[in-house]
CSV table of C-alpha atoms in Angstrom, one decimal:
chain,number,residue,atom,x,y,z
A,1,MET,CA,154.5,202.7,135.2
A,2,PHE,CA,153.7,200.1,137.8
A,3,ALA,CA,150.4,198.7,138.7
A,4,GLY,CA,149.8,197.8,142.3
A,5,ARG,CA,146.8,196.4,144.2
A,6,ASN,CA,145.4,199.8,144.9
A,7,ALA,CA,147.0,202.3,142.5
A,8,ASN,CA,148.9,202.7,139.2
A,9,VAL,CA,151.9,204.9,139.5
A,10,THR,CA,154.1,206.6,137.0
A,11,ALA,CA,157.3,208.5,137.8
A,12,VAL,CA,159.0,211.0,135.6
A,13,ARG,CA,162.3,212.9,136.2
A,14,ARG,CA,162.0,216.6,135.3
A,15,LYS,CA,165.0,218.5,134.0
A,16,ASN,CA,165.6,219.9,137.4
A,17,ASN,CA,166.1,216.3,138.6
A,18,GLU,CA,162.9,216.3,140.6
A,19,ILE,CA,161.0,213.1,140.4
A,20,MET,CA,157.2,213.6,140.0
A,21,PHE,CA,154.5,211.0,140.4
A,22,TYR,CA,151.2,210.4,138.7
A,23,GLU,CA,149.0,208.2,140.8
A,24,VAL,CA,145.7,206.7,139.7
A,25,PRO,CA,143.7,204.7,142.2
A,26,ARG,CA,142.5,201.3,141.0
A,27,LYS,CA,138.8,201.5,141.4
A,28,THR,CA,136.9,198.3,141.2
A,29,VAL,CA,133.9,198.3,138.9
A,30,PRO,CA,131.6,195.4,139.8
A,31,TRP,CA,130.5,194.4,136.3
A,32,ILE,CA,134.1,194.7,134.9
A,33,GLN,CA,135.4,192.4,137.7
A,34,LYS,CA,132.7,189.9,136.8
A,35,LEU,CA,133.8,189.9,133.2
A,36,LYS,CA,137.4,189.4,134.2
A,37,LYS,CA,136.5,186.0,135.7
A,38,ILE,CA,135.1,184.7,132.3
A,39,PRO,CA,137.7,182.9,130.2
A,40,LEU,CA,138.3,184.5,126.8
A,41,VAL,CA,136.2,187.5,127.7
A,42,ARG,CA,138.6,188.5,130.5
A,43,GLY,CA,141.4,188.8,128.0
A,44,VAL,CA,139.6,191.4,125.8
A,45,VAL,CA,138.6,193.4,128.9
A,46,ALA,CA,142.1,193.4,130.4
A,47,ILE,CA,143.6,194.5,127.1
A,48,LEU,CA,141.2,197.4,126.6
A,49,GLU,CA,141.6,198.4,130.2
A,50,SER,CA,145.4,198.4,129.9
A,51,SER,CA,145.2,200.4,126.7
A,52,ALA,CA,143.1,203.1,128.4
A,53,LYS,CA,145.2,203.3,131.5
A,54,GLY,CA,148.5,203.2,129.6
A,55,SER,CA,147.4,206.1,127.5
A,56,GLN,CA,146.7,208.2,130.5
A,57,HIS,CA,150.1,207.6,132.1
A,58,LEU,CA,151.9,208.1,128.7
A,59,ASN,CA,150.1,211.3,128.2
A,60,PHE,CA,151.2,212.5,131.6
A,61,SER,CA,154.8,211.7,130.8
A,62,MET,CA,154.6,213.5,127.4
A,63,GLU,CA,153.0,216.6,129.0
A,64,SER,CA,155.8,216.7,131.6
A,65,TYR,CA,158.4,216.4,128.8
A,66,ALA,CA,156.7,219.2,126.8
A,67,GLU,CA,156.6,221.5,129.9
A,68,ASP,CA,160.4,221.1,130.3
A,69,GLU,CA,160.9,221.9,126.7
A,70,LEU,CA,158.8,225.0,126.9
A,71,GLU,CA,160.8,226.2,130.0
A,72,ASP,CA,164.1,225.7,128.1
A,73,LYS,CA,162.8,228.0,125.3
A,74,LYS,CA,162.0,231.0,127.6
A,75,ASP,CA,163.6,234.1,126.1
A,76,ASP,CA,164.2,235.8,129.4
A,77,GLY,CA,166.2,232.9,130.8
A,78,SER,CA,164.0,232.7,133.9
A,79,ALA,CA,163.3,229.3,135.3
A,80,VAL,CA,159.7,228.9,136.2
A,81,LYS,CA,159.0,225.7,138.0
A,82,SER,CA,155.8,224.0,136.9
A,83,GLU,CA,153.4,223.0,139.6
A,84,GLU,CA,152.9,219.3,140.4
A,85,LYS,CA,149.8,218.0,138.8
A,86,LYS,CA,147.0,217.6,141.3
A,87,GLY,CA,145.0,215.4,139.0
A,88,TRP,CA,142.9,215.5,135.8
A,89,SER,CA,139.3,216.3,135.3
A,90,LEU,CA,136.9,213.4,134.7
A,91,SER,CA,136.4,214.5,131.1
A,92,MET,CA,140.2,214.6,130.4
A,93,ILE,CA,140.7,211.1,131.9
A,94,VAL,CA,137.7,209.6,129.9
A,95,GLY,CA,138.9,211.4,126.7
A,96,VAL,CA,142.5,210.0,127.0
A,97,ALA,CA,141.2,206.6,127.9
A,98,VAL,CA,138.8,206.4,124.9
A,99,ALA,CA,141.6,207.7,122.6
A,100,GLY,CA,143.9,204.9,124.0
A,101,ILE,CA,141.3,202.2,123.3
A,102,LEU,CA,140.5,203.5,119.8
A,103,SER,CA,144.2,203.7,119.0
A,104,PHE,CA,144.7,200.1,120.1
A,105,VAL,CA,141.7,198.8,118.1
A,106,ALA,CA,142.7,200.8,115.0
A,107,GLY,CA,146.3,199.6,115.2
A,108,LYS,CA,145.2,196.0,115.7
A,109,LEU,CA,142.8,196.2,112.7
A,110,VAL,CA,145.6,197.5,110.5
A,111,PHE,CA,148.1,194.8,111.6
A,112,THR,CA,145.3,192.2,111.1
A,113,LEU,CA,143.9,193.3,107.8
A,114,VAL,CA,146.9,194.5,105.9
A,115,PRO,CA,148.8,191.2,106.0
A,116,ALA,CA,145.6,189.3,105.0
A,117,LEU,CA,145.2,191.7,102.0
A,118,ILE,CA,148.8,191.3,100.9
A,119,GLU,CA,148.7,187.5,101.2
A,120,GLN,CA,145.5,187.4,99.2
A,121,LEU,CA,146.8,189.6,96.4
A,122,LEU,CA,150.1,187.7,96.1
A,123,PHE,CA,149.1,184.1,96.7
A,124,GLU,CA,145.4,183.9,96.0
A,125,HIS,CA,145.8,181.4,93.2
A,126,ALA,CA,149.0,179.8,94.4
A,127,PHE,CA,147.4,177.4,97.0
A,128,SER,CA,144.0,176.0,97.8
A,129,ASN,CA,144.9,174.9,101.4
A,130,ILE,CA,143.5,177.5,103.9
A,131,ILE,CA,146.1,176.5,106.5
A,132,VAL,CA,148.9,177.3,104.1
A,133,HIS,CA,147.3,180.7,103.3
A,134,ASN,CA,147.0,181.4,107.1
A,135,LEU,CA,150.7,180.4,107.7
A,136,ILE,CA,151.9,182.8,105.0
A,137,GLU,CA,149.6,185.5,106.4
A,138,GLY,CA,151.1,185.0,109.8
A,139,PHE,CA,154.6,185.1,108.4
A,140,ILE,CA,153.8,188.4,106.7
A,141,LYS,CA,152.3,189.8,109.9
A,142,ILE,CA,155.4,188.9,111.8
A,143,LEU,CA,157.7,190.6,109.2
A,144,PHE,CA,155.3,193.6,109.2
A,145,LEU,CA,155.5,193.8,113.0
A,146,LEU,CA,159.2,193.4,113.3
A,147,ALA,CA,159.9,196.1,110.6
A,148,TYR,CA,157.5,198.5,112.3
A,149,LEU,CA,159.1,198.0,115.8
A,150,TYR,CA,162.6,198.3,114.4
A,151,ILE,CA,161.9,201.5,112.5
A,152,ILE,CA,160.1,203.3,115.4
A,153,SER,CA,162.9,202.1,117.8
A,154,LEU,CA,165.4,204.2,115.8
A,155,THR,CA,163.6,207.5,116.8
A,156,PRO,CA,165.1,209.0,120.0
A,157,LEU,CA,161.8,209.4,121.7
A,158,ILE,CA,160.7,205.8,121.2
A,159,LYS,CA,164.1,204.5,122.0
A,160,ARG,CA,163.9,206.3,125.4
A,161,LEU,CA,160.5,204.8,125.9
A,162,PHE,CA,161.8,201.3,125.3
A,163,GLN,CA,164.7,202.0,127.7
A,164,TYR,CA,162.2,202.8,130.4
A,165,HIS,CA,160.3,199.6,129.5
A,166,GLY,CA,163.5,197.7,130.0
A,167,ALA,CA,164.1,199.4,133.3
A,168,GLU,CA,160.6,198.4,134.5
A,169,HIS,CA,161.4,194.7,133.7
A,170,LYS,CA,164.7,194.9,135.6
A,171,VAL,CA,163.0,196.3,138.7
A,172,ILE,CA,160.3,193.7,138.7
A,173,SER,CA,162.8,190.9,138.2
A,174,ALA,CA,165.0,192.2,141.0
A,175,TYR,CA,162.0,192.5,143.4
A,176,GLU,CA,160.8,189.0,142.5
A,177,ALA,CA,164.4,187.7,143.2
A,178,GLY,CA,164.3,189.4,146.7
A,179,ALA,CA,167.2,191.7,145.8
A,180,GLU,CA,167.5,195.1,147.4
A,181,LEU,CA,166.3,197.7,144.9
A,182,THR,CA,169.4,199.7,144.3
A,183,VAL,CA,170.5,200.9,140.9
A,184,SER,CA,173.6,198.6,140.8
A,185,ASN,CA,171.5,195.6,141.9
A,186,VAL,CA,168.7,196.2,139.4
A,187,GLN,CA,171.1,196.7,136.5
A,188,ARG,CA,172.4,193.1,136.9
A,189,PHE,CA,169.0,191.7,136.0
A,190,THR,CA,167.7,191.0,132.5
A,191,ARG,CA,165.4,193.5,130.7
A,192,LEU,CA,163.3,190.6,129.4
A,193,HIS,CA,160.3,189.3,131.4
A,194,TYR,CA,157.8,186.5,130.8
A,195,ARG,CA,154.8,188.6,131.8
A,196,CYS,CA,155.4,191.4,129.5
A,197,GLY,CA,152.6,192.6,127.2
A,198,SER,CA,154.9,192.3,124.2
A,199,SER,CA,154.6,188.5,124.5
A,200,PHE,CA,150.9,189.0,123.9
A,201,ILE,CA,151.6,190.4,120.4
A,202,VAL,CA,153.4,187.2,119.3
A,203,PHE,CA,150.7,185.0,120.8
A,204,SER,CA,148.0,186.9,118.9
A,205,VAL,CA,149.7,186.1,115.6
A,206,LEU,CA,150.2,182.4,116.4
A,207,VAL,CA,146.7,182.0,117.9
A,208,GLY,CA,145.3,183.8,114.9
A,209,VAL,CA,146.7,181.2,112.5
A,210,VAL,CA,145.0,178.5,114.4
A,211,VAL,CA,141.6,180.2,114.8
A,212,TYR,CA,141.4,181.4,111.2
A,213,SER,CA,142.1,177.9,110.0
A,214,PHE,CA,138.6,176.7,111.2
A,215,PHE,CA,136.9,179.2,108.9
A,216,HIS,CA,136.7,179.1,105.1
A,217,TRP,CA,136.4,182.1,102.8
A,218,ASP,CA,135.6,182.5,99.1
A,219,SER,CA,136.5,186.1,98.5
A,220,LEU,CA,138.8,188.8,99.8
A,221,TRP,CA,135.9,190.7,101.5
A,222,GLU,CA,134.7,187.5,103.2
A,223,ARG,CA,138.2,186.9,104.5
A,224,ILE,CA,138.4,190.5,105.8
A,225,TYR,CA,135.0,190.2,107.4
A,226,LEU,CA,136.0,187.0,109.2
A,227,ARG,CA,139.2,188.7,110.5
A,228,VAL,CA,137.2,191.6,112.0
A,229,LEU,CA,134.5,189.3,113.4
A,230,LEU,CA,137.0,186.9,115.0
A,231,LEU,CA,139.4,189.5,116.4
A,232,PRO,CA,137.9,189.4,119.9
A,233,VAL,CA,138.2,185.6,119.9
A,234,VAL,CA,141.8,185.8,118.9
A,235,LEU,CA,142.6,188.4,121.5
A,236,GLY,CA,140.8,186.4,124.2
A,237,ALA,CA,142.5,183.1,123.3
A,238,SER,CA,145.9,184.9,123.1
A,239,TYR,CA,145.5,186.2,126.6
A,240,GLU,CA,144.7,182.7,127.9
A,241,ALA,CA,147.7,181.3,126.1
A,242,LEU,CA,149.9,184.0,127.7
A,243,ARG,CA,148.5,183.1,131.1
A,244,PHE,CA,149.2,179.4,130.4
A,245,THR,CA,152.8,180.0,129.4
A,246,ASN,CA,153.4,182.3,132.5
A,247,ALA,CA,152.2,179.5,134.7
A,248,LEU,CA,154.7,177.1,133.1
A,249,ARG,CA,157.7,179.3,132.9
A,250,ASP,CA,159.4,177.6,135.9
A,251,LEU,CA,159.2,174.2,134.3
A,252,PRO,CA,162.5,173.6,132.4
A,253,VAL,CA,161.0,171.6,129.6
A,254,LEU,CA,158.2,174.0,128.9
A,255,ARG,CA,159.9,177.3,129.3
A,256,PHE,CA,160.4,177.5,125.5
A,257,LEU,CA,156.6,178.3,125.2
A,258,GLY,CA,157.4,181.8,126.3
A,259,TYR,CA,160.5,182.3,124.2
A,260,PRO,CA,158.8,184.0,121.2
A,261,GLY,CA,157.6,186.8,123.5
A,262,LEU,CA,161.0,187.1,125.0
A,263,TRP,CA,162.6,187.4,121.6
A,264,LEU,CA,160.2,190.2,120.6
A,265,GLN,CA,161.2,192.1,123.7
A,266,LYS,CA,164.7,192.4,122.2
A,267,LEU,CA,163.0,195.1,120.1
A,268,THR,CA,160.4,196.5,122.6
A,269,THR,CA,163.0,197.0,125.4
A,270,LYS,CA,166.4,198.6,125.4
A,271,GLU,CA,169.1,198.6,128.0
A,272,PRO,CA,168.3,201.5,130.4
A,273,THR,CA,170.7,204.1,131.9
A,274,ASP,CA,171.3,204.3,135.6
A,275,GLU,CA,169.1,207.4,135.8
A,276,GLN,CA,166.2,205.6,134.1
A,277,VAL,CA,166.5,202.7,136.5
A,278,ALA,CA,166.5,205.1,139.4
A,279,VAL,CA,163.2,206.6,138.2
A,280,SER,CA,161.7,203.1,137.8
A,281,ILE,CA,162.8,202.2,141.3
A,282,ALA,CA,161.2,205.4,142.7
A,283,SER,CA,157.9,204.5,140.9
A,284,PHE,CA,157.9,201.0,142.1
A,285,ASN,CA,158.7,202.0,145.7
A,286,ARG,CA,155.9,204.6,145.6
A,287,MET,CA,153.5,201.9,144.4
A,288,LEU,CA,154.5,199.7,147.3
A,289,GLU,CA,154.1,202.5,149.7
A,290,LEU,CA,150.5,203.2,148.5
A,291,ASP,CA,149.7,199.5,148.8
A,292,ARG,CA,150.9,199.5,152.4
A,293,GLN,CA,149.0,202.6,153.3
A,294,ASN,CA,145.8,201.1,151.9
A,295,ALA,CA,146.4,197.8,153.8
A,296,ASN,CA,146.9,199.7,157.1
A,297,ALA,CA,143.9,202.0,156.6
């Protein structure tokens, strides 16, 4: 999936080798645009918006995959070509978007609260310094995250998803370098990219250690309550930290600020096949085409 100025585009390759596109116009909602200009707040808005849109596009990909699987299982051996999707109803789009947001929030709560609970149970009486407790909590959270990503990356479906993630990064890097978008050219570029959302995950852990250190708790329930209450602050501050490191990525001395996110991408991206790169190029070119059409309209 690629996000342009005027549309978000996802491309999928069907089993008959046809590439299909799912295109969603980027509609500007005035009050959301205003929120995106407010530091800290804009991070939370952008994350929830990305979760909603990402769920829609992922659902389209999964439906296309499921349709191909159903066609393969036809007993009469006939090949019935599925019609290209003309679009979803408003209720379907809203439903998938809400599900995406709720999934993100639920997942974030689990990855926030479980490490805090484990640290409290294991080290409650070992230290009195809150910062030490927060550092251990952050370490447990990192281990929890790495183990989760590694385990799911072993499944064929998620591995394929991570390969497409790597293909997206390669296409963007090639485009930013001014290279012609051919499969051979794109494959020469790295699958790691500074602006990847995976970097945000690392920053949320590191920023959380700092933010939580300003607040004292006397019980496990008070600690959990603070984590939930401060979650929007951590997300907003993490987003600002990510923007800051992206702005400094070309400075040799300060490039290391983005390295933790790049290291995590070793798990969230995989080397793509030539066919996967070709699909990503098609999606990116379609996004550019829609942007040009809108600019000339």
